[in-house]
PDB file of C-alpha atoms in Angstrom:
ATOM      1  CA  ALA A   1     -97.812 -11.079 267.039  1.00  0.00           C
ATOM      2  CA  LEU A   2     -95.470  -8.194 267.757  1.00  0.00           C
ATOM      3  CA  SER A   3     -92.716 -10.472 269.023  1.00  0.00           C
ATOM      4  CA  LEU A   4     -93.064 -12.635 265.849  1.00  0.00           C
ATOM      5  CA  ALA A   5     -92.804  -9.672 263.596  1.00  0.00           C
ATOM      6  CA  ALA A   6     -89.695  -8.451 265.437  1.00  0.00           C
ATOM      7  CA  CYS A   7     -88.111 -11.865 265.093  1.00  0.00           C
ATOM      8  CA  LEU A   8     -88.851 -12.014 261.318  1.00  0.00           C
ATOM      9  CA  LEU A   9     -87.439  -8.444 261.054  1.00  0.00           C
ATOM     10  CA  ASP A  10     -84.212  -9.483 262.798  1.00  0.00           C
ATOM     11  CA  ILE A  11     -83.824 -12.520 260.483  1.00  0.00           C
ATOM     12  CA  PHE A  12     -84.381 -10.363 257.403  1.00  0.00           C
ATOM     13  CA  TRP A  13     -81.649  -7.925 258.511  1.00  0.00           C
ATOM     14  CA  MET A  14     -79.244 -10.767 259.214  1.00  0.00           C
ATOM     15  CA  ILE A  15     -79.820 -12.182 255.718  1.00  0.00           C
ATOM     16  CA  MET A  16     -79.317  -8.682 254.107  1.00  0.00           C
ATOM     17  CA  ARG A  17     -76.032  -8.157 256.052  1.00  0.00           C
ATOM     18  CA  HIS A  18     -74.782 -11.590 255.010  1.00  0.00           C
ATOM     19  CA  PHE A  19     -75.711 -10.957 251.370  1.00  0.00           C
ATOM     20  CA  LYS A  20     -73.914  -7.477 251.396  1.00  0.00           C
ATOM     21  CA  CYS A  21     -70.769  -9.044 252.892  1.00  0.00           C
ATOM     22  CA  PHE A  22     -70.806 -11.816 250.382  1.00  0.00           C
ATOM     23  CA  LYS A  23     -71.289  -9.399 247.474  1.00  0.00           C
ATOM     24  CA  LYS A  24     -68.530  -7.123 248.783  1.00  0.00           C
ATOM     25  CA  LYS A  25     -66.162 -10.079 249.135  1.00  0.00           C
ATOM     26  CA  ASN A  26     -66.936 -11.275 245.580  1.00  0.00           C
ATOM     27  CA  ASN A  27     -66.485  -7.744 244.203  1.00  0.00           C
ATOM     28  CA  SER A  28     -63.126  -7.422 245.872  1.00  0.00           C
ATOM     29  CA  LYS A  29     -62.087 -10.814 244.529  1.00  0.00           C
ATOM     30  CA  HIS A  30     -63.170  -9.703 241.000  1.00  0.00           C
ATOM     31  CA  ARG A  31     -61.420  -6.415 241.357  1.00  0.00           C
ATOM     32  CA  ASN A  32     -58.208  -8.062 242.487  1.00  0.00           C
ATOM     33  CA  ALA A  33     -58.386 -10.446 239.525  1.00  0.00           C
ATOM     34  CA  ILE A  34     -58.824  -7.534 237.069  1.00  0.00           C
ATOM     35  CA  GLU A  35     -55.963  -5.615 238.664  1.00  0.00           C
ATOM     36  CA  GLN A  36     -53.675  -8.663 238.445  1.00  0.00           C
ATOM     37  CA  HIS A  37     -54.650  -9.172 234.747  1.00  0.00           C
ATOM     38  CA  VAL A  38     -53.867  -5.574 233.927  1.00  0.00           C
ATOM     39  CA  THR A  39     -50.529  -5.783 235.765  1.00  0.00           C
ATOM     40  CA  GLU A  40     -49.570  -8.842 233.739  1.00  0.00           C
ATOM     41  CA  GLN A  41     -50.591  -7.090 230.572  1.00  0.00           C
ATOM     42  CA  ASN A  42     -48.417  -4.113 231.392  1.00  0.00           C
ATOM     43  CA  GLU A  43     -45.422  -6.236 232.359  1.00  0.00           C
ATOM     44  CA  THR A  44     -45.719  -8.160 229.074  1.00  0.00           C
ATOM     45  CA  LYS A  45     -43.925  -5.988 226.452  1.00  0.00           C
ATOM     46  CA  ILE A  46     -44.594  -6.773 222.887  1.00  0.00           C
ATOM     47  CA  PHE A  47     -42.021  -5.619 220.309  1.00  0.00           C
ATOM     48  CA  TYR A  48     -43.064  -5.338 216.642  1.00  0.00           C
ATOM     49  CA  SER A  49     -40.494  -5.483 213.905  1.00  0.00           C
ATOM     50  CA  PHE A  50     -40.693  -4.664 210.165  1.00  0.00           C
ATOM     51  CA  PRO A  51     -37.459  -5.820 208.573  1.00  0.00           C
ATOM     52  CA  GLN A  52     -38.829  -5.241 205.016  1.00  0.00           C
ATOM     53  CA  PHE A  53     -38.943  -1.455 205.629  1.00  0.00           C
ATOM     54  CA  ALA A  54     -35.305  -1.075 204.713  1.00  0.00           C
ATOM     55  CA  GLU A  55     -35.908  -2.876 201.368  1.00  0.00           C
ATOM     56  CA  LEU A  56     -38.666  -0.336 200.309  1.00  0.00           C
ATOM     57  CA  ASP A  57     -37.784   2.626 198.105  1.00  0.00           C
ATOM     58  CA  GLU A  58     -37.709   6.088 199.621  1.00  0.00           C
ATOM     59  CA  ASP A  59     -41.113   7.190 198.359  1.00  0.00           C
ATOM     60  CA  MET A  60     -42.799   4.223 199.911  1.00  0.00           C
ATOM     61  CA  ARG A  61     -41.014   4.673 203.229  1.00  0.00           C
ATOM     62  CA  MET A  62     -42.024   8.334 203.231  1.00  0.00           C
ATOM     63  CA  HIS A  63     -45.572   7.358 202.563  1.00  0.00           C
ATOM     64  CA  ILE A  64     -45.650   4.883 205.500  1.00  0.00           C
ATOM     65  CA  LEU A  65     -44.167   7.456 207.803  1.00  0.00           C
ATOM     66  CA  SER A  66     -46.835   9.980 206.876  1.00  0.00           C
ATOM     67  CA  TYR A  67     -49.346   7.891 208.796  1.00  0.00           C
ATOM     68  CA  ILE A  68     -47.469   8.434 211.995  1.00  0.00           C
ATOM     69  CA  SER A  69     -46.120  11.971 211.344  1.00  0.00           C
ATOM     70  CA  ASP A  70     -47.723  14.831 213.163  1.00  0.00           C
ATOM     71  CA  ALA A  71     -46.519  18.344 213.771  1.00  0.00           C
ATOM     72  CA  PRO A  72     -46.594  20.275 217.082  1.00  0.00           C
ATOM     73  CA  LEU A  73     -50.068  21.359 218.050  1.00  0.00           C
ATOM     74  CA  GLU A  74     -51.661  18.762 215.803  1.00  0.00           C
ATOM     75  CA  ILE A  75     -52.728  16.540 218.650  1.00  0.00           C
ATOM     76  CA  ASN A  76     -55.958  17.182 220.602  1.00  0.00           C
ATOM     77  CA  ASP A  77     -54.702  18.608 223.924  1.00  0.00           C
ATOM     78  CA  VAL A  78     -51.724  20.887 223.275  1.00  0.00           C
ATOM     79  CA  ARG A  79     -51.423  21.713 226.956  1.00  0.00           C
ATOM     80  CA  LYS A  80     -50.277  18.159 227.909  1.00  0.00           C
ATOM     81  CA  ASN A  81     -47.915  17.555 225.012  1.00  0.00           C
ATOM     82  CA  PRO A  82     -47.510  20.274 222.408  1.00  0.00           C
ATOM     83  CA  ARG A  83     -44.673  18.371 220.558  1.00  0.00           C
ATOM     84  CA  GLY A  84     -45.326  16.082 217.662  1.00  0.00           C
ATOM     85  CA  THR A  85     -43.652  13.034 216.311  1.00  0.00           C
ATOM     86  CA  LEU A  86     -41.950  15.046 213.629  1.00  0.00           C
ATOM     87  CA  THR A  87     -40.013  17.054 216.151  1.00  0.00           C
ATOM     88  CA  GLY A  88     -39.948  14.832 219.249  1.00  0.00           C
ATOM     89  CA  ILE A  89     -39.652  11.196 218.132  1.00  0.00           C
ATOM     90  CA  LEU A  90     -38.721  10.527 214.482  1.00  0.00           C
ATOM     91  CA  PRO A  91     -35.549  12.673 214.399  1.00  0.00           C
ATOM     92  CA  LEU A  92     -34.202  10.680 217.409  1.00  0.00           C
ATOM     93  CA  VAL A  93     -34.566   7.282 215.744  1.00  0.00           C
ATOM     94  CA  SER A  94     -31.684   7.424 213.259  1.00  0.00           C
ATOM     95  CA  LYS A  95     -29.969   9.717 210.787  1.00  0.00           C
ATOM     96  CA  GLN A  96     -32.233   8.524 208.006  1.00  0.00           C
ATOM     97  CA  PHE A  97     -35.374   9.238 210.052  1.00  0.00           C
ATOM     98  CA  TYR A  98     -33.906  12.644 210.878  1.00  0.00           C
ATOM     99  CA  CYS A  99     -33.728  13.463 207.198  1.00  0.00           C
ATOM    100  CA  PHE A 100     -37.253  12.095 206.677  1.00  0.00           C
ATOM    101  CA  SER A 101     -38.551  14.388 209.473  1.00  0.00           C
ATOM    102  CA  ARG A 102     -37.339  17.486 207.535  1.00  0.00           C
ATOM    103  CA  SER A 103     -38.891  16.607 204.170  1.00  0.00           C
ATOM    104  CA  ASP A 104     -41.447  18.864 202.508  1.00  0.00           C
ATOM    105  CA  TYR A 105     -43.715  15.908 201.872  1.00  0.00           C
ATOM    106  CA  LEU A 106     -44.452  15.306 205.561  1.00  0.00           C
ATOM    107  CA  TRP A 107     -44.554  18.913 206.632  1.00  0.00           C
ATOM    108  CA  ARG A 108     -46.879  19.858 203.725  1.00  0.00           C
ATOM    109  CA  GLY A 109     -49.313  17.153 204.855  1.00  0.00           C
ATOM    110  CA  CYS A 110     -49.199  18.501 208.444  1.00  0.00           C
ATOM    111  CA  LEU A 111     -49.922  22.008 207.288  1.00  0.00           C
ATOM    112  CA  GLN A 112     -52.884  20.836 205.159  1.00  0.00           C
ATOM    113  CA  ARG A 113     -54.354  18.887 208.057  1.00  0.00           C
ATOM    114  CA  LEU A 114     -53.964  21.824 210.478  1.00  0.00           C
ATOM    115  CA  CYS A 115     -55.674  24.144 207.956  1.00  0.00           C
ATOM    116  CA  TYR A 116     -58.583  21.709 207.698  1.00  0.00           C
ATOM    117  CA  LYS A 117     -58.773  21.166 211.440  1.00  0.00           C
ATOM    118  CA  GLU A 118     -58.236  24.712 212.619  1.00  0.00           C
ATOM    119  CA  PRO A 119     -58.949  27.081 209.676  1.00  0.00           C
ATOM    120  CA  ASP A 120     -59.415  30.122 212.001  1.00  0.00           C
ATOM    121  CA  LEU A 121     -55.842  29.675 213.288  1.00  0.00           C
ATOM    122  CA  TRP A 122     -53.735  28.286 210.506  1.00  0.00           C
ATOM    123  CA  LYS A 123     -55.459  29.734 207.410  1.00  0.00           C
ATOM    124  CA  LYS A 124     -55.492  33.153 208.901  1.00  0.00           C
ATOM    125  CA  GLY A 125     -51.805  32.751 209.866  1.00  0.00           C
ATOM    126  CA  LEU A 126     -50.872  31.598 206.364  1.00  0.00           C
ATOM    127  CA  LEU A 127     -52.844  34.477 204.761  1.00  0.00           C
ATOM    128  CA  LYS A 128     -50.739  36.920 206.705  1.00  0.00           C
ATOM    129  CA  LEU A 129     -47.754  35.691 204.801  1.00  0.00           C
ATOM    130  CA  ILE A 130     -49.149  36.472 201.344  1.00  0.00           C
ATOM    131  CA  ASP A 131     -51.170  39.305 199.847  1.00  0.00           C
ATOM    132  CA  GLY A 132     -54.787  39.144 198.862  1.00  0.00           C
ATOM    133  CA  GLU A 133     -54.117  38.605 195.129  1.00  0.00           C
ATOM    134  CA  ARG A 134     -51.936  35.511 195.673  1.00  0.00           C
ATOM    135  CA  SER A 135     -54.363  34.015 198.130  1.00  0.00           C
ATOM    136  CA  HIS A 136     -57.000  33.623 195.375  1.00  0.00           C
ATOM    137  CA  ARG A 137     -54.748  31.561 193.131  1.00  0.00           C
ATOM    138  CA  GLU A 138     -55.855  28.029 192.248  1.00  0.00           C
ATOM    139  CA  GLY A 139     -54.651  25.304 194.575  1.00  0.00           C
ATOM    140  CA  SER A 140     -54.357  25.102 198.342  1.00  0.00           C
ATOM    141  CA  ILE A 141     -53.260  28.017 200.385  1.00  0.00           C
ATOM    142  CA  VAL A 142     -50.311  26.019 201.643  1.00  0.00           C
ATOM    143  CA  ASP A 143     -48.923  25.661 198.127  1.00  0.00           C
ATOM    144  CA  ASN A 144     -49.641  29.341 197.423  1.00  0.00           C
ATOM    145  CA  VAL A 145     -47.508  30.335 200.396  1.00  0.00           C
ATOM    146  CA  ARG A 146     -44.754  28.077 199.244  1.00  0.00           C
ATOM    147  CA  LYS A 147     -44.846  29.607 195.737  1.00  0.00           C
ATOM    148  CA  ALA A 148     -44.907  33.159 197.199  1.00  0.00           C
ATOM    149  CA  SER A 149     -41.875  32.379 199.414  1.00  0.00           C
ATOM    150  CA  PRO A 150     -39.572  30.062 197.410  1.00  0.00           C
ATOM    151  CA  ASP A 151     -36.754  30.488 199.930  1.00  0.00           C
ATOM    152  CA  LEU A 152     -38.923  28.902 202.688  1.00  0.00           C
ATOM    153  CA  ASP A 153     -39.601  25.127 202.850  1.00  0.00           C
ATOM    154  CA  TYR A 154     -42.800  23.813 204.469  1.00  0.00           C
ATOM    155  CA  LYS A 155     -41.181  23.266 207.847  1.00  0.00           C
ATOM    156  CA  ASN A 156     -39.962  26.884 207.984  1.00  0.00           C
ATOM    157  CA  ILE A 157     -43.439  28.062 206.903  1.00  0.00           C
ATOM    158  CA  PHE A 158     -44.871  26.184 209.796  1.00  0.00           C
ATOM    159  CA  ARG A 159     -42.311  27.663 212.192  1.00  0.00           C
ATOM    160  CA  LEU A 160     -43.054  31.208 210.851  1.00  0.00           C
ATOM    161  CA  VAL A 161     -46.828  30.910 211.375  1.00  0.00           C
ATOM    162  CA  TYR A 162     -46.350  29.302 214.742  1.00  0.00           C
ATOM    163  CA  GLN A 163     -43.974  32.001 216.031  1.00  0.00           C
ATOM    164  CA  THR A 164     -45.675  35.074 214.575  1.00  0.00           C
ATOM    165  CA  TYR A 165     -49.388  34.147 214.886  1.00  0.00           C
ATOM    166  CA  ILE A 166     -50.078  31.097 216.983  1.00  0.00           C
ATOM    167  CA  ARG A 167     -47.741  31.889 219.826  1.00  0.00           C
ATOM    168  CA  TYR A 168     -47.811  35.164 221.710  1.00  0.00           C
ATOM    169  CA  THR A 169     -45.506  36.565 224.381  1.00  0.00           C
ATOM    170  CA  GLY A 170     -46.158  39.807 226.186  1.00  0.00           C
ATOM    171  CA  PRO A 171     -47.133  41.483 229.442  1.00  0.00           C
ATOM    172  CA  ILE A 172     -50.243  40.588 231.486  1.00  0.00           C
ATOM    173  CA  PHE A 173     -52.972  42.711 232.862  1.00  0.00           C
ATOM    174  CA  PHE A 174     -54.443  40.588 235.616  1.00  0.00           C
ATOM    175  CA  MET A 175     -58.009  41.189 236.882  1.00  0.00           C
ATOM    176  CA  PRO A 176     -60.503  38.287 237.113  1.00  0.00           C
ATOM    177  CA  GLY A 177     -63.642  39.152 235.253  1.00  0.00           C
ATOM    178  CA  LEU A 178     -65.956  38.430 232.390  1.00  0.00           C
ATOM    179  CA  VAL A 179     -64.559  38.668 228.840  1.00  0.00           C
ATOM    180  CA  SER A 180     -66.467  37.951 225.641  1.00  0.00           C
ATOM    181  CA  LEU A 181     -64.841  38.144 222.242  1.00  0.00           C
ATOM    182  CA  GLY A 182     -65.805  41.185 220.226  1.00  0.00           C
ATOM    183  CA  THR A 183     -67.347  42.936 223.220  1.00  0.00           C
ATOM    184  CA  ARG A 184     -65.344  46.126 223.892  1.00  0.00           C
ATOM    185  CA  PHE A 185     -64.821  47.502 227.372  1.00  0.00           C
ATOM    186  CA  GLN A 186     -62.955  50.320 229.070  1.00  0.00           C
ATOM    187  CA  LEU A 187     -60.377  50.356 231.803  1.00  0.00           C
ATOM    188  CA  HIS A 188     -58.502  52.995 233.829  1.00  0.00           C
ATOM    189  CA  LEU A 189     -54.904  51.837 234.384  1.00  0.00           C
ATOM    190  CA  PHE A 190     -53.447  53.439 237.507  1.00  0.00           C
ATOM    191  CA  GLU A 191     -51.159  50.868 239.173  1.00  0.00           C
ATOM    192  CA  PRO A 192     -47.401  51.504 238.567  1.00  0.00           C
ATOM    193  CA  ARG A 193     -46.946  48.111 236.909  1.00  0.00           C
ATOM    194  CA  TYR A 194     -49.826  48.788 234.516  1.00  0.00           C
ATOM    195  CA  ARG A 195     -48.522  52.321 233.737  1.00  0.00           C
ATOM    196  CA  LEU A 196     -45.349  50.541 232.589  1.00  0.00           C
ATOM    197  CA  LEU A 197     -47.507  48.017 230.555  1.00  0.00           C
ATOM    198  CA  ILE A 198     -49.379  50.616 228.566  1.00  0.00           C
ATOM    199  CA  ALA A 199     -46.265  52.726 228.032  1.00  0.00           C
ATOM    200  CA  GLU A 200     -44.514  49.664 226.527  1.00  0.00           C
ATOM    201  CA  VAL A 201     -47.518  48.571 224.434  1.00  0.00           C
ATOM    202  CA  MET A 202     -48.009  52.131 222.961  1.00  0.00           C
ATOM    203  CA  ARG A 203     -44.304  53.196 222.483  1.00  0.00           C
ATOM    204  CA  ASP A 204     -44.275  52.358 218.745  1.00  0.00           C
ATOM    205  CA  TRP A 205     -47.269  54.583 218.065  1.00  0.00           C
ATOM    206  CA  PRO A 206     -47.128  58.437 217.621  1.00  0.00           C
ATOM    207  CA  GLU A 207     -47.633  60.749 220.621  1.00  0.00           C
ATOM    208  CA  ALA A 208     -50.872  62.058 219.135  1.00  0.00           C
ATOM    209  CA  VAL A 209     -52.278  58.453 219.242  1.00  0.00           C
ATOM    210  CA  GLN A 210     -51.207  58.022 222.829  1.00  0.00           C
ATOM    211  CA  GLN A 211     -53.027  61.271 223.680  1.00  0.00           C
ATOM    212  CA  GLY A 212     -56.425  59.985 222.447  1.00  0.00           C
ATOM    213  CA  GLY A 213     -55.976  59.994 218.628  1.00  0.00           C
ATOM    214  CA  ARG A 214     -57.242  57.403 216.257  1.00  0.00           C
ATOM    215  CA  ILE A 215     -55.142  54.125 216.361  1.00  0.00           C
ATOM    216  CA  GLU A 216     -54.155  52.793 212.951  1.00  0.00           C
ATOM    217  CA  PRO A 217     -52.669  49.301 212.356  1.00  0.00           C
ATOM    218  CA  SER A 218     -48.885  49.278 212.408  1.00  0.00           C
ATOM    219  CA  PRO A 219     -47.340  49.517 208.863  1.00  0.00           C
ATOM    220  CA  ASN A 220     -44.849  46.846 209.791  1.00  0.00           C
ATOM    221  CA  THR A 221     -47.052  44.261 211.230  1.00  0.00           C
ATOM    222  CA  GLY A 222     -50.495  45.384 210.151  1.00  0.00           C
ATOM    223  CA  SER A 223     -51.866  44.911 213.722  1.00  0.00           C
ATOM    224  CA  LEU A 224     -53.071  47.054 216.561  1.00  0.00           C
ATOM    225  CA  PRO A 225     -51.242  47.284 219.910  1.00  0.00           C
ATOM    226  CA  THR A 226     -52.057  44.216 221.975  1.00  0.00           C
ATOM    227  CA  PHE A 227     -51.440  42.679 225.408  1.00  0.00           C
ATOM    228  CA  ILE A 228     -52.595  39.745 227.538  1.00  0.00           C
ATOM    229  CA  TYR A 229     -55.646  40.204 229.728  1.00  0.00           C
ATOM    230  CA  GLY A 230     -55.658  37.579 232.537  1.00  0.00           C
ATOM    231  CA  HIS A 231     -59.365  37.276 233.288  1.00  0.00           C
ATOM    232  CA  VAL A 232     -59.132  33.874 235.130  1.00  0.00           C
ATOM    233  CA  SER A 233     -57.122  33.037 238.211  1.00  0.00           C
ATOM    234  CA  PRO A 234     -54.519  31.776 238.913  1.00  0.00           C
ATOM    235  CA  LEU A 235     -51.793  33.082 236.724  1.00  0.00           C
ATOM    236  CA  ALA A 236     -50.295  29.696 235.874  1.00  0.00           C
ATOM    237  CA  ALA A 237     -49.738  27.318 233.029  1.00  0.00           C
ATOM    238  CA  SER A 238     -52.890  25.872 231.324  1.00  0.00           C
ATOM    239  CA  THR A 239     -55.013  28.787 232.648  1.00  0.00           C
ATOM    240  CA  PRO A 240     -57.171  30.573 229.957  1.00  0.00           C
ATOM    241  CA  ALA A 241     -56.415  34.191 229.184  1.00  0.00           C
ATOM    242  CA  CYS A 242     -57.451  36.650 226.442  1.00  0.00           C
ATOM    243  CA  LEU A 243     -55.595  38.717 223.839  1.00  0.00           C
ATOM    244  CA  VAL A 244     -56.960  42.242 223.727  1.00  0.00           C
ATOM    245  CA  GLU A 245     -56.381  45.010 221.157  1.00  0.00           C
ATOM    246  CA  VAL A 246     -56.106  48.691 222.180  1.00  0.00           C
ATOM    247  CA  HIS A 247     -58.640  50.664 220.128  1.00  0.00           C
ATOM    248  CA  HIS A 248     -58.417  53.896 222.171  1.00  0.00           C
ATOM    249  CA  CYS A 249     -55.728  55.115 224.568  1.00  0.00           C
ATOM    250  CA  GLU A 250     -55.242  58.321 226.475  1.00  0.00           C
ATOM    251  CA  ILE A 251     -52.118  58.472 228.647  1.00  0.00           C
ATOM    252  CA  PHE A 252     -52.078  61.284 231.212  1.00  0.00           C
ATOM    253  CA  PRO A 253     -48.971  63.127 232.410  1.00  0.00           C
ATOM    254  CA  ASN A 254     -48.767  61.040 235.623  1.00  0.00           C
ATOM    255  CA  GLY A 255     -48.653  57.871 233.526  1.00  0.00           C
ATOM    256  CA  THR A 256     -52.226  56.658 234.209  1.00  0.00           C
ATOM    257  CA  ALA A 257     -54.246  55.868 231.158  1.00  0.00           C
ATOM    258  CA  ASP A 258     -57.818  55.365 229.966  1.00  0.00           C
ATOM    259  CA  VAL A 259     -58.022  52.562 227.401  1.00  0.00           C
ATOM    260  CA  GLU A 260     -60.692  50.927 225.262  1.00  0.00           C
ATOM    261  CA  LEU A 261     -60.017  47.266 224.663  1.00  0.00           C
ATOM    262  CA  ASN A 262     -61.420  44.673 222.251  1.00  0.00           C
ATOM    263  CA  PRO A 263     -60.926  40.925 223.042  1.00  0.00           C
ATOM    264  CA  VAL A 264     -59.874  39.153 219.834  1.00  0.00           C
ATOM    265  CA  ALA A 265     -58.704  35.679 220.875  1.00  0.00           C
ATOM    266  CA  TYR A 266     -58.615  33.294 223.815  1.00  0.00           C
ATOM    267  CA  LEU A 267     -55.218  31.941 224.863  1.00  0.00           C
ATOM    268  CA  TRP A 268     -53.669  29.194 226.964  1.00  0.00           C
ATOM    269  CA  LEU A 269     -50.940  30.365 229.274  1.00  0.00           C
ATOM    270  CA  GLU A 270     -47.850  28.351 228.757  1.00  0.00           C
ATOM    271  CA  CYS A 271     -45.328  30.004 231.078  1.00  0.00           C
ATOM    272  CA  VAL A 272     -45.721  32.937 233.438  1.00  0.00           C
ATOM    273  CA  TRP A 273     -42.885  34.891 235.089  1.00  0.00           C
ATOM    274  CA  GLN A 274     -42.448  38.087 237.102  1.00  0.00           C
ATOM    275  CA  ARG A 275     -40.436  40.792 235.555  1.00  0.00           C
ATOM    276  CA  GLN A 276     -37.628  42.130 237.770  1.00  0.00           C
ATOM    277  CA  ASN A 277     -37.783  45.735 239.067  1.00  0.00           C
ATOM    278  CA  SER A 278     -41.229  46.282 237.509  1.00  0.00           C
ATOM    279  CA  GLY A 279     -43.564  46.491 240.600  1.00  0.00           C
ATOM    280  CA  ARG A 280     -44.777  42.912 240.141  1.00  0.00           C
ATOM    281  CA  LEU A 281     -45.579  43.121 236.360  1.00  0.00           C
ATOM    282  CA  TYR A 282     -45.920  39.596 234.917  1.00  0.00           C
ATOM    283  CA  ASP A 283     -45.025  38.399 231.384  1.00  0.00           C
ATOM    284  CA  ALA A 284     -46.294  35.254 229.788  1.00  0.00           C
ATOM    285  CA  SER A 285     -45.903  33.040 226.678  1.00  0.00           C
ATOM    286  CA  CYS A 286     -49.255  31.775 225.335  1.00  0.00           C
ATOM    287  CA  LEU A 287     -50.790  29.697 222.593  1.00  0.00           C
ATOM    288  CA  GLN A 288     -53.992  30.665 220.796  1.00  0.00           C
ATOM    289  CA  MET A 289     -56.883  28.358 221.511  1.00  0.00           C
ATOM    290  CA  GLY A 290     -58.433  26.254 218.774  1.00  0.00           C
ATOM    291  CA  SER A 291     -62.034  26.735 217.800  1.00  0.00           C
ATOM    292  CA  GLU A 292     -63.421  24.025 220.171  1.00  0.00           C
ATOM    293  CA  ASP A 293     -61.586  25.352 223.230  1.00  0.00           C
ATOM    294  CA  ALA A 294     -62.467  28.951 222.342  1.00  0.00           C
ATOM    295  CA  ASN A 295     -66.192  28.106 222.120  1.00  0.00           C
ATOM    296  CA  ASN A 296     -65.986  26.334 225.422  1.00  0.00           C
ATOM    297  CA  GLU A 297     -64.336  29.323 227.029  1.00  0.00           C
ATOM    298  CA  GLN A 298     -66.891  31.661 225.486  1.00  0.00           C
ATOM    299  CA  ASN A 299     -69.695  29.527 226.917  1.00  0.00           C
ATOM    300  CA  LEU A 300     -68.053  29.546 230.291  1.00  0.00           C
ATOM    301  CA  CYS A 301     -67.942  33.298 230.300  1.00  0.00           C
ATOM    302  CA  MET A 302     -71.645  33.410 229.542  1.00  0.00           C
ATOM    303  CA  TYR A 303     -72.267  30.996 232.401  1.00  0.00           C
ATOM    304  CA  ARG A 304     -70.152  33.168 234.757  1.00  0.00           C
ATOM    305  CA  SER A 305     -72.052  36.248 233.683  1.00  0.00           C
ATOM    306  CA  TYR A 306     -75.388  34.622 234.338  1.00  0.00           C
ATOM    307  CA  PHE A 307     -74.246  33.238 237.678  1.00  0.00           C
ATOM    308  CA  LYS A 308     -72.909  36.760 238.666  1.00  0.00           C
ATOM    309  CA  ALA A 309     -76.195  38.388 237.666  1.00  0.00           C
ATOM    310  CA  SER A 310     -78.211  35.818 239.596  1.00  0.00           C
ATOM    311  CA  CYS A 311     -76.154  36.451 242.791  1.00  0.00           C
ATOM    312  CA  LEU A 312     -76.545  40.181 242.570  1.00  0.00           C
ATOM    313  CA  ARG A 313     -80.329  39.773 242.062  1.00  0.00           C
ATOM    314  CA  MET A 314     -80.581  37.441 245.102  1.00  0.00           C
ATOM    315  CA  ARG A 315     -78.546  39.957 247.199  1.00  0.00           C
ATOM    316  CA  SER A 316     -80.740  42.841 246.227  1.00  0.00           C
ATOM    317  CA  GLU A 317     -83.912  40.855 247.002  1.00  0.00           C
ATOM    318  CA  ASP A 318     -82.501  39.860 250.471  1.00  0.00           C
ATOM    319  CA  ALA A 319     -81.606  43.518 251.133  1.00  0.00           C
ATOM    320  CA  ASN A 320     -85.142  44.657 250.211  1.00  0.00           C
ATOM    321  CA  GLU A 321     -86.665  42.090 252.552  1.00  0.00           C
TER     322      GLU A 321
END
């Protein structure tokens, strides 16, 4: 009986091995067929033409182009391709398309879509260009900014918001840690490179403010002193960082400083470089995160905080044992 059972078991395993080999062979054939089909699809180039486009009037052509016109930062992932069709594709087609890509009609639509998609970024940036009274006028905020600044067309309004609010360039304080928007924290800056950083950041404020006085917003920009806090390593493109405001600063005679910082926005690092003759102080150009990316980064910071607290608790328990 035992020898019969052993023979049946051997036959069973032989059948299973044959079935697996057959299945693997069929899967490889099927996969090869799919790859060949995809290759043929890629090699087959289909060109579409619209000869009637030249016969349409200018308004109709502009309306058609509005469906494929997007501004920089309007796409989903700005880290991969921050340029849009209005700056990277349409101007290169022809002189006529170059003129179309500068039209108020297309750029106004882009600004309106960006305000709808990212109100925390673009609406706030546009509001900084006008006073509070004009912001309550009837109509969209985009049109109100245009009326308040008749010398600027919509493309230049986009450029102004992008350069003064969305993009930020400045020095980096690098120390991996946990940062949550709106949660203030204190630091003692003692390294030579960070002594240079705080001296540059505070140089436009009075000496009394640098010695611990109350910090008021700048009359020129309406903002507090700011710099980049690199809380995630490495310092490289596409790494998240944080924009912090200085709410209290006391610089001592030897250049060290005690500061109180308030994180106000999450950023994507675009480009990082080391400043010459600065003791390894880094500068960076950044883009403010949209609401979705900022919420994800905030959640990640919460998870890091929970993980860190769990590790410390486990270490303390092991030490007590």
